[in-house]
């Protein structure tokens, strides 16, 4: 059995800081819940633990999103932060701090980091030219783009930008980084991702432009008036600025980072690995600061084989599931279903199956069965504790497996170990037939007390091991067996702490069974399914007759001008083959009005007229929504197709 004697090691874990141009969805929640599970585990085993999360509030994308909603960037950020805070309450996220990059403490820390990099002579100023993707806020080289010079991440057109920038000597750190990967094979996990990062570094690192003069919403770059700090240099620094780095009181920084010998773990999605495993350690090396010990890159939640994201339109917001099943059910599902590091698919069917099989049946029924046997036999917990039985031995093995899996972030395996123990407890009860003992020997029989105490103690310990995953359920289980409903500590992980002869309240079932058919019927119209892309089982399919009602026609754009005061809208005059009409399209951010004239496009010709910012629109121009931001890309029609042709 593993011993949990005092081990006051520090343990620091962080989530990515989330952009505030999107409301939280299941992907964001996942990173946060995982980090919460990790830190709850380390707190439970007695580590001096700190958990940081927060929001990334600067940059062009936020500036644009705020303008589109008629707000200042800070107003938008405040709104989204509020949403995160509400959700964190619902999900019982026990973070110690929440950093916002618009806070003064963050700006100070970023300035201090920049001062150290400057002192190492790792900045220089040069003209920066390249193909710029506004969604990535990053430059690309010609060879990284496709034939149409579209961004490799978002697929949207890049633009040639040229400005005087501050550069960071990233190239100087290629060798030190490779050495670091070699001597610290767990610097990036899973291992396959470390290989990916190393091969990227080996292919050659260009110096990195770390200031922007075109972007206004950011931290002013010290010594470079008119420039703001590149949003990734700004954002990555949060992991230390939140600890007080560069501030007057840097005690937390010293404890959890600067002088710490304990783990410093960044939990991130695989999409942002390069920033964390290449740029961030290079900045820290330059500044002469310690590096994180591990960057843990988890996979993506997919829906219908695509990454869950706003642009794909397959968002899973947690609200409905939480309202119907409670946050613990979703926490459990996220951790059980995804092998940490790999992608996993989200589906309502998989969620309901796990809910009924694992939570309602395996966990809920085992708890209520043993609790009912105790209550019916003794009106409370047994009057003695058995210290030699199969359950105790099964617990010893389960605890070792659980702990090893937890330390290694193999959450599904840790949960499997607990589920195995629950099955063993069930098997033990079935084999010992306590109902028969009660009948033949009476409720006072010592044997009955011993059998039920073994089962109940096994359940209590399962609840302790489950507490990082389903904290509220664990507390309810403790209450069921007459104990206070609080988060457990290391001492609670030892066999023998079930109170004896304690009254037990009769509490409602932990996870009432859900009828899947009924659930889907009830939920037909809720937002979760509203957004399901065509082709998924839960979409609203249309018949060919319905489709034929939509009149799609080719059209030639004959005039175009921006709609005043709008960043998005362009007023188009289109020729539909003899008929001219006015259509307003939301493509101003991607296309110059003048450049649209002469293009052949596809329009929906029989839409009822609508007014957009006071301008009448008679139809709709079709465009593909590309990349994270869903940027519109017009669907071009070859020049030899006459305007007004039917599209079918
Ligand atoms: N602001 C940057 C991170 C800066 S960290 C110094 C950013 N923000 S984000 O809002 O786009 O959130 C990114 C993180 O959310 C991903 O790295 C990942 O952790 C999580 N996820 C977003 N969508 C996801 C899925 N579909 N599946 C799993 N997690 C994903 O990037």
XYZ file of C-alpha atoms and ligand atoms in Angstrom:
679
model
C 0.000 0.000 0.000
C 1.344 3.472 -0.805
C 2.126 5.641 2.178
C 0.976 9.223 2.290
C 3.275 10.471 5.005
C 3.949 14.196 4.785
C 5.310 15.035 1.326
C 5.179 18.808 1.126
C 6.394 19.033 -2.425
C 5.198 22.036 -4.409
C 3.010 21.363 -7.402
C 2.003 24.111 -9.812
C -0.413 23.547 -12.684
C -1.930 25.933 -15.204
C -4.552 25.897 -17.945
C -4.171 27.869 -21.168
C -5.575 31.336 -20.715
C -8.665 31.541 -22.883
C -9.407 34.082 -25.569
C -12.343 36.297 -24.742
C -13.762 36.468 -28.262
C -15.575 33.179 -27.692
C -17.826 31.895 -24.940
C -16.553 28.773 -23.178
C -17.441 25.451 -24.810
C -16.711 21.863 -23.945
C -13.091 22.074 -25.214
C -12.231 24.987 -22.915
C -14.041 23.347 -20.027
C -12.069 20.167 -20.611
C -8.649 21.826 -20.181
C -9.877 23.443 -16.984
C -11.544 20.332 -15.547
C -8.432 18.242 -16.267
C -6.240 20.746 -14.464
C -8.729 20.821 -11.612
C -8.595 17.015 -11.342
C -4.784 17.043 -11.363
C -4.537 19.712 -8.688
C -7.279 18.194 -6.536
C -5.291 14.954 -6.615
C -2.065 16.680 -5.588
C -3.854 18.557 -2.811
C -5.381 15.274 -1.662
C -2.034 13.523 -1.370
C -0.640 16.447 0.578
C 1.361 18.461 -1.966
C 1.684 22.217 -1.610
C -0.446 22.839 -4.696
C -1.294 25.893 -6.772
C -3.712 26.058 -9.701
C -3.862 28.974 -12.129
C -6.273 29.712 -14.946
C -7.355 32.934 -16.662
C -8.083 34.843 -19.841
C -6.055 36.141 -22.778
C -7.543 39.537 -23.517
C -5.241 41.383 -25.937
C -4.757 41.262 -29.676
C -6.382 42.051 -32.967
C -9.004 39.307 -32.829
C -10.391 40.557 -29.537
C -10.296 44.128 -30.818
C -12.303 43.052 -33.886
C -14.790 40.885 -31.984
C -15.494 43.738 -29.569
C -15.960 46.265 -32.389
C -18.342 43.901 -34.165
C -20.456 43.797 -31.006
C -20.260 47.551 -30.470
C -18.197 47.239 -27.275
C -14.743 48.107 -26.067
C -12.373 45.129 -25.796
C -12.449 45.414 -22.025
C -16.250 45.375 -21.930
C -16.248 42.221 -24.033
C -13.594 40.670 -21.808
C -15.543 41.508 -18.651
C -18.592 39.793 -20.060
C -16.783 36.611 -21.051
C -14.805 36.488 -17.794
C -18.109 36.613 -15.910
C -19.281 33.611 -17.903
C -16.091 31.700 -17.052
C -16.496 32.551 -13.400
C -20.118 31.305 -13.351
C -19.153 28.088 -15.077
C -16.218 27.501 -12.761
C -18.599 27.732 -9.829
C -20.944 25.196 -11.387
C -18.063 22.838 -12.204
C -16.489 23.306 -8.758
C -13.203 24.426 -10.256
C -10.920 25.044 -7.288
C -8.440 27.434 -8.883
C -6.243 29.488 -6.566
C -6.008 32.409 -8.947
C -7.523 33.778 -12.149
C -5.238 35.990 -14.209
C -6.447 38.460 -16.804
C -3.812 39.814 -19.159
C -5.332 43.279 -18.859
C -4.384 43.450 -15.171
C -1.617 45.767 -13.980
C 0.239 42.918 -12.244
C 0.461 41.153 -15.598
C 1.738 44.191 -17.490
C 4.433 44.718 -14.854
C 5.532 41.101 -15.109
C 5.653 41.245 -18.913
C 7.778 44.397 -18.710
C 10.139 42.663 -16.270
C 10.444 39.646 -18.569
C 11.127 41.892 -21.563
C 13.781 43.781 -19.573
C 15.603 40.511 -18.874
C 15.433 39.378 -22.511
C 16.692 42.816 -23.587
C 19.564 42.579 -21.075
C 20.549 39.281 -22.675
C 20.762 41.185 -25.977
C 18.144 38.953 -27.559
C 16.059 41.697 -29.169
C 16.839 43.665 -32.309
C 14.795 45.870 -34.591
C 14.327 45.066 -38.256
C 11.917 45.419 -41.066
C 9.409 42.630 -41.018
C 7.715 41.543 -44.194
C 5.638 38.496 -44.755
C 2.282 36.918 -45.361
C 0.099 37.737 -42.391
C -2.957 35.830 -41.170
C -5.114 38.097 -39.065
C -6.803 35.151 -37.327
C -3.501 33.577 -36.212
C -1.968 36.999 -35.640
C 1.119 35.415 -37.151
C 3.346 35.731 -40.208
C 3.949 32.895 -42.646
C 6.645 32.280 -45.195
C 5.730 31.702 -48.811
C 6.471 27.987 -48.530
C 4.056 27.554 -45.639
C 1.126 28.799 -47.753
C -0.831 27.046 -50.474
C -0.935 28.154 -54.098
C -3.546 30.816 -53.269
C -1.492 32.042 -50.304
C -4.101 30.946 -47.810
C -3.255 30.540 -44.142
C -2.297 26.909 -43.374
C -4.378 26.969 -40.173
C -7.471 28.920 -41.175
C -7.503 28.553 -44.938
C -8.277 32.261 -45.341
C -6.320 34.627 -47.600
C -3.188 36.094 -46.027
C -2.084 39.637 -46.765
C 1.401 40.957 -47.441
C 2.372 43.087 -44.461
C 5.484 45.058 -43.887
C 6.443 46.861 -40.714
C 9.391 47.728 -38.523
C 9.337 45.233 -35.622
C 11.252 44.106 -32.593
C 12.613 40.596 -33.149
C 13.523 37.948 -30.608
C 16.618 35.841 -31.416
C 14.738 32.566 -31.419
C 17.243 30.978 -33.812
C 19.927 31.230 -31.113
C 17.902 28.819 -28.922
C 17.465 25.942 -31.377
C 20.447 24.009 -29.990
C 19.702 24.693 -26.292
C 16.088 23.643 -26.867
C 17.085 20.388 -28.553
C 19.500 19.663 -25.695
C 16.737 20.380 -23.205
C 14.347 17.961 -24.943
C 17.024 15.316 -24.950
C 17.885 15.597 -21.276
C 14.246 16.030 -20.208
C 12.269 13.418 -22.098
C 9.109 14.245 -20.155
C 9.298 17.957 -20.951
C 6.514 17.428 -23.459
C 3.918 14.731 -23.010
C 2.732 12.526 -24.618
C 6.128 11.431 -25.992
C 4.972 11.527 -29.606
C 4.409 15.250 -29.271
C 7.963 15.788 -28.044
C 9.207 14.130 -31.224
C 6.993 16.483 -33.248
C 8.348 19.550 -31.487
C 11.973 18.416 -31.786
C 11.574 17.830 -35.495
C 10.079 21.309 -35.911
C 13.068 22.840 -34.097
C 15.540 20.745 -36.097
C 14.018 22.006 -39.335
C 15.336 25.465 -38.386
C 14.018 28.335 -36.281
C 13.547 31.838 -37.634
C 13.795 34.783 -35.300
C 10.397 35.811 -34.032
C 8.783 39.188 -34.441
C 7.532 40.135 -30.983
C 6.122 43.624 -31.450
C 3.260 44.896 -33.555
C 2.665 48.455 -34.719
C -0.582 47.749 -36.574
C -2.314 46.299 -33.529
C -3.351 48.806 -30.904
C -4.948 46.618 -28.238
C -2.049 45.281 -26.229
C 0.730 46.016 -23.754
C 2.922 48.901 -25.003
C 6.340 47.507 -25.943
C 8.858 49.147 -23.579
C 11.176 51.491 -25.473
C 9.224 51.213 -28.744
C 6.478 53.815 -28.806
C 3.581 52.844 -31.062
C 4.345 49.140 -30.722
C 2.481 46.621 -28.600
C 3.868 43.330 -27.341
C 3.106 40.340 -29.599
C 0.076 38.660 -28.076
C 1.809 35.300 -27.520
C 4.774 36.792 -25.656
C 2.219 38.689 -23.583
C 0.035 35.607 -22.989
C 2.712 33.040 -22.173
C 4.137 35.287 -19.495
C 0.898 34.879 -17.503
C 2.207 31.670 -15.958
C 4.737 33.664 -13.956
C 3.194 37.126 -13.782
C 0.254 35.638 -11.860
C 2.751 34.442 -9.269
C 4.006 37.993 -8.808
C 7.039 37.837 -11.108
C 8.231 41.399 -11.636
C 5.989 42.690 -8.845
C 6.776 43.980 -5.373
C 5.786 40.740 -3.678
C 7.197 37.774 -5.564
C 6.976 35.217 -2.746
C 4.596 33.002 -4.730
C 6.830 33.220 -7.759
C 9.815 32.032 -5.752
C 7.798 29.293 -4.060
C 6.133 27.755 -7.108
C 8.543 28.645 -9.911
C 11.822 30.429 -9.266
C 13.092 28.320 -6.364
C 10.711 25.380 -6.625
C 11.964 21.854 -7.121
C 8.439 20.546 -7.622
C 6.596 20.076 -10.902
C 5.467 23.109 -12.925
C 2.953 21.735 -15.396
C 1.203 23.495 -18.257
C -1.928 21.696 -19.425
C -2.733 22.759 -22.982
C -4.492 21.555 -26.122
C -2.275 20.182 -28.890
C -3.119 23.215 -31.061
C -0.884 25.482 -29.012
C 2.022 23.148 -28.358
C 4.595 25.021 -30.446
C 4.050 28.197 -28.450
C 4.525 26.357 -25.160
C 7.312 23.954 -26.050
C 9.409 26.210 -28.313
C 8.735 29.929 -27.834
C 8.020 29.922 -24.101
C 11.105 27.919 -23.022
C 13.230 30.038 -25.382
C 11.945 33.257 -23.774
C 12.656 31.809 -20.333
C 16.149 30.602 -21.304
C 16.935 34.057 -22.614
C 15.627 35.660 -19.407
C 17.670 33.199 -17.317
C 14.565 31.790 -15.620
C 13.624 28.166 -14.906
C 11.479 26.366 -17.465
C 8.228 24.509 -16.842
C 8.904 20.869 -16.025
C 6.172 19.470 -18.281
C 3.929 20.691 -21.053
C 1.005 18.274 -21.241
C -0.716 18.506 -24.622
C -4.119 16.899 -24.640
C -6.126 16.003 -27.720
C -9.269 17.565 -29.087
C -12.882 16.898 -28.448
C -14.382 16.138 -31.800
C -17.957 16.069 -32.879
C -18.722 14.328 -36.135
C -14.971 13.883 -36.617
C -14.259 17.638 -36.482
C -12.653 19.681 -33.703
C -15.353 21.222 -31.546
C -15.045 24.910 -32.319
C -17.052 27.991 -33.082
C -16.025 28.146 -36.721
C -17.038 24.570 -37.514
C -20.391 25.327 -35.875
C -20.416 22.113 -33.860
C -20.095 23.690 -30.451
C -21.092 21.666 -27.420
C -21.975 24.078 -24.658
C -22.061 22.422 -21.285
C -25.204 24.153 -20.021
C -27.913 21.660 -21.010
C -26.038 18.583 -19.892
C -25.203 20.193 -16.578
C -28.803 21.284 -16.045
C -30.050 17.755 -16.684
C -27.352 15.581 -15.147
C -25.221 17.780 -12.898
C -21.641 18.972 -13.398
C -20.139 15.809 -11.890
C -21.658 13.646 -14.613
C -19.983 15.775 -17.269
C -16.682 15.950 -15.358
C -16.719 12.169 -15.144
C -17.561 11.697 -18.808
C -14.820 14.060 -20.007
C -12.169 12.340 -17.933
C -13.329 8.773 -18.548
C -14.001 8.977 -22.253
C -10.804 10.678 -23.403
C -7.448 8.931 -23.118
C -5.386 11.939 -22.052
C -3.308 13.039 -25.017
C -5.546 11.547 -27.704
C -8.608 12.916 -29.477
C -12.061 11.762 -28.419
C -15.526 12.145 -29.848
C -18.338 13.798 -28.036
C -21.812 12.447 -28.597
C -24.971 12.650 -26.523
C -25.445 8.913 -26.985
C -22.001 8.111 -25.529
C -22.650 10.509 -22.683
C -25.988 8.899 -21.803
C -24.571 5.396 -22.057
C -21.769 6.202 -19.633
C -24.157 8.073 -17.376
C -26.510 5.113 -17.051
C -23.953 2.310 -17.035
C -21.096 3.791 -14.996
C -22.717 6.401 -12.795
C -26.330 5.358 -12.236
C -25.635 1.637 -12.203
C -22.061 0.788 -11.133
C -21.457 3.665 -8.744
C -24.952 4.771 -7.704
C -26.403 1.302 -7.202
C -23.396 -0.032 -5.284
C -23.521 2.917 -2.915
C -27.281 2.776 -2.378
C -27.292 -0.994 -1.974
C -24.626 -1.051 0.768
C -26.103 2.044 2.428
C -29.585 0.477 2.465
C -28.233 -2.766 3.966
C -26.524 -0.779 6.768
C -29.562 1.383 7.451
C -31.985 -1.542 7.425
C -29.716 -3.666 9.648
C -28.383 -1.139 12.161
C -30.108 2.205 11.421
C -26.595 3.522 10.744
C -23.002 2.431 10.215
C -21.762 -0.907 11.625
C -20.480 -0.969 15.214
C -17.028 -2.326 14.450
C -14.490 -2.076 11.674
C -13.143 -5.133 9.983
C -9.426 -4.905 9.304
C -8.847 -8.133 7.467
C -11.019 -8.880 4.472
C -10.985 -9.152 0.692
C -12.237 -5.594 0.204
C -9.321 -4.193 2.179
C -6.844 -6.142 0.056
C -8.633 -5.109 -3.140
C -8.427 -1.501 -1.986
C -4.637 -1.792 -1.483
C -4.195 -2.885 -5.096
C -6.698 -0.334 -6.441
C -5.034 2.523 -4.578
C -1.625 1.713 -6.036
C -3.000 1.525 -9.552
C -5.010 4.699 -9.039
C -2.087 6.663 -7.666
C 0.343 5.565 -10.381
C -2.223 6.441 -13.060
C -3.005 9.816 -11.451
C 0.671 10.762 -11.181
C 0.986 9.917 -14.854
C -2.211 11.787 -15.856
C -3.807 8.555 -17.114
C -7.200 9.504 -15.778
C -9.238 6.872 -17.561
C -6.969 4.204 -16.041
C -7.299 5.729 -12.565
C -11.077 5.607 -12.950
C -10.932 2.047 -14.183
C -9.047 1.090 -11.010
C -11.849 2.543 -8.878
C -14.525 0.857 -10.985
C -12.729 -2.441 -10.554
C -12.828 -1.930 -6.791
C -16.554 -1.120 -6.928
C -17.135 -4.375 -8.810
C -15.118 -6.227 -6.176
C -17.193 -4.670 -3.392
C -20.337 -5.751 -5.212
C -18.971 -9.254 -5.664
C -18.049 -9.386 -1.983
C -21.572 -8.408 -0.912
C -23.140 -10.944 -3.257
C -20.811 -13.689 -1.982
C -21.295 -12.909 1.730
C -25.099 -12.541 1.463
C -25.474 -10.208 4.470
C -29.299 -10.376 4.145
C -29.062 -14.086 4.939
C -26.776 -13.460 7.943
C -29.295 -10.949 9.273
C -32.115 -13.439 8.836
C -30.314 -16.362 10.438
C -28.122 -14.641 13.069
C -29.969 -11.342 13.663
C -28.854 -7.730 13.164
C -26.492 -7.855 16.159
C -24.344 -10.587 14.684
C -20.684 -9.498 14.700
C -20.237 -11.172 11.325
C -22.921 -8.938 9.801
C -21.214 -5.819 11.197
C -17.862 -6.955 9.848
C -19.136 -7.763 6.344
C -21.045 -4.524 5.963
C -18.228 -2.446 7.461
C -15.816 -3.898 4.899
C -18.188 -3.013 2.083
C -18.965 0.457 3.460
C -15.308 1.251 4.102
C -14.496 0.137 0.546
C -17.104 2.578 -0.696
C -15.810 5.403 1.470
C -12.312 4.873 0.056
C -13.659 4.701 -3.500
C -15.280 8.073 -2.824
C -11.946 9.467 -1.609
C -10.225 8.291 -4.791
C -13.088 9.708 -6.862
C -13.038 13.075 -5.125
C -10.705 14.768 -7.660
C -13.116 13.745 -10.445
C -16.596 14.105 -8.933
C -16.147 16.233 -5.812
C -19.816 16.820 -5.107
C -20.704 13.126 -5.491
C -17.875 12.158 -3.135
C -19.185 14.528 -0.501
C -22.679 13.053 -0.883
C -21.269 9.556 -0.388
C -19.522 10.655 2.805
C -22.814 12.124 4.052
C -24.656 8.930 3.148
C -22.371 7.083 5.590
C -22.823 9.639 8.343
C -19.643 11.667 7.744
C -19.308 15.402 7.093
C -19.621 16.304 3.407
C -16.186 17.852 2.850
C -13.269 17.387 0.475
C -11.059 14.620 1.908
C -7.365 14.881 2.778
C -4.417 12.483 2.752
C -5.378 10.916 6.099
C -8.753 9.898 4.646
C -6.965 7.594 2.210
C -6.163 5.086 4.966
C -8.317 2.044 5.722
C -10.334 2.313 8.927
C -11.756 5.814 9.078
C -15.423 4.917 8.646
C -17.151 6.128 11.827
C -18.837 3.331 13.815
C -22.488 3.331 14.944
C -23.165 6.636 13.226
C -26.742 7.456 12.099
C -27.076 7.474 8.317
C -29.467 9.831 6.515
C -31.578 8.413 3.681
C -30.441 10.574 0.780
C -31.801 10.612 -2.795
C -30.119 8.459 -5.461
C -26.766 9.865 -6.610
C -27.506 9.463 -10.320
C -31.147 8.713 -11.158
C -31.353 6.593 -14.314
C -32.045 8.540 -17.509
C -34.341 7.246 -20.200
C -32.406 7.869 -23.400
C -35.429 7.898 -25.727
C -37.249 10.354 -23.519
C -34.158 12.504 -23.165
C -33.662 12.890 -26.901
C -37.341 13.608 -27.411
C -37.253 16.344 -24.750
C -34.074 17.787 -26.095
C -35.010 17.899 -29.733
C -35.162 21.642 -29.846
C -32.413 22.595 -27.458
C -29.348 24.473 -28.521
C -27.051 21.472 -28.302
C -28.705 19.811 -31.266
C -29.643 23.007 -33.066
C -26.052 23.405 -34.102
C -25.426 19.862 -35.224
C -24.018 19.968 -38.724
C -26.038 18.403 -41.551
C -25.607 14.684 -41.793
C -25.411 13.979 -38.073
C -28.171 11.810 -36.628
C -29.665 14.696 -34.695
C -29.920 17.260 -37.500
C -33.057 18.503 -39.177
C -32.827 16.874 -42.598
C -34.794 18.256 -45.503
C -36.310 16.465 -48.457
C -35.251 17.063 -52.049
C -38.544 18.948 -52.490
C -37.580 21.310 -49.683
C -34.170 21.853 -51.209
C -35.708 22.643 -54.582
C -37.577 25.515 -53.002
C -34.227 27.286 -52.589
C -33.434 29.156 -55.799
C -29.670 29.275 -56.219
C -28.428 31.362 -59.153
C -25.104 32.563 -60.452
C -24.668 36.339 -60.436
C -22.081 38.904 -61.484
C -21.158 41.666 -59.052
C -21.472 44.942 -60.948
C -20.970 47.445 -58.112
C -19.835 47.269 -54.482
C -19.438 49.739 -51.651
C -18.946 49.402 -47.907
C -21.950 49.996 -45.678
C -21.054 53.094 -43.624
C -20.166 52.448 -39.937
C -19.986 48.689 -40.455
C -16.756 46.667 -40.360
C -18.424 43.696 -41.928
C -21.017 44.696 -44.491
C -20.676 45.506 -48.185
C -23.580 46.647 -50.375
C -23.478 44.792 -53.702
C -25.373 45.335 -56.950
C -25.562 42.031 -58.749
C -26.625 41.055 -62.241
C -28.835 37.965 -62.239
C -29.002 37.695 -66.012
C -31.144 40.643 -66.950
C -32.345 41.391 -63.432
C -30.257 43.650 -61.207
C -30.651 43.618 -57.463
C -29.063 44.791 -54.249
C -27.581 42.290 -51.768
C -25.776 43.094 -48.520
C -22.964 40.658 -47.644
C -20.833 40.313 -44.470
C -17.509 40.093 -46.270
C -15.977 43.559 -45.775
C -13.255 42.330 -43.429
C -11.994 39.897 -46.058
C -12.589 41.724 -49.350
C -11.977 45.277 -50.576
C -15.207 46.556 -52.133
C -13.504 47.561 -55.414
C -11.932 44.142 -55.833
C -15.354 42.508 -55.775
C -16.599 44.118 -58.957
C -16.633 41.671 -61.855
C -16.612 38.526 -59.688
C -19.078 35.737 -60.443
C -20.712 34.319 -57.348
C -23.621 32.128 -56.229
C -26.640 33.773 -54.594
C -29.817 32.593 -52.914
C -32.295 34.365 -55.165
C -35.613 33.808 -53.389
C -34.906 35.020 -49.856
C -37.437 37.431 -48.414
C -35.956 40.968 -48.333
C -34.273 41.965 -45.064
C -32.631 45.131 -43.736
C -29.029 44.967 -42.486
C -27.903 48.129 -40.692
C -30.769 49.916 -42.414
C -29.778 48.768 -45.926
C -32.151 46.557 -47.876
C -30.852 43.167 -48.986
C -32.613 41.017 -51.596
C -30.858 37.687 -51.377
C -27.682 36.223 -50.029
C -24.233 35.635 -51.470
C -22.835 32.178 -50.668
C -19.433 31.901 -49.015
C -17.559 29.148 -47.226
C -16.945 29.791 -43.508
C -13.286 28.967 -43.062
C -11.039 28.404 -40.079
C -11.482 29.100 -36.376
C -13.035 32.489 -36.988
C -15.412 31.238 -39.695
C -14.055 33.830 -42.114
C -16.145 34.027 -45.312
C -14.473 32.971 -48.561
C -16.560 33.603 -51.659
C -17.488 30.654 -53.836
C -16.254 31.660 -57.255
C -18.087 30.702 -60.435
C -16.081 30.345 -63.673
C -16.317 33.433 -65.913
C -17.893 31.450 -68.785
C -21.047 30.635 -66.770
C -23.650 33.287 -67.706
C -25.166 35.292 -64.809
C -28.601 34.000 -63.763
C -27.748 30.307 -64.391
C -29.523 27.893 -62.115
C -27.308 26.161 -59.517
C -28.553 22.694 -58.598
N -5.259 32.246 -25.680
C -4.656 31.104 -26.256
C -3.836 30.360 -25.213
C -2.776 31.159 -24.550
S -1.992 30.252 -23.311
C -0.716 31.196 -22.887
C -5.728 30.176 -26.817
N -6.962 30.335 -26.305
S -8.286 29.519 -26.735
O -9.406 30.189 -26.115
O -8.327 29.323 -28.140
O -8.219 28.181 -25.939
C -7.360 27.241 -26.336
C -7.462 26.007 -25.501
O -8.816 25.534 -25.309
C -6.805 24.888 -26.277
O -5.423 24.894 -26.176
C -7.400 23.715 -25.597
O -6.728 23.584 -24.375
C -8.856 24.147 -25.382
N -9.703 23.727 -26.499
C -10.424 24.520 -27.374
N -11.130 23.700 -28.220
C -10.873 22.405 -27.923
C -11.438 21.155 -28.295
N -12.333 21.007 -29.247
N -11.052 20.057 -27.579
C -10.221 20.136 -26.494
N -9.688 21.289 -26.131
C -9.757 22.398 -26.985
O -5.399 29.366 -27.654
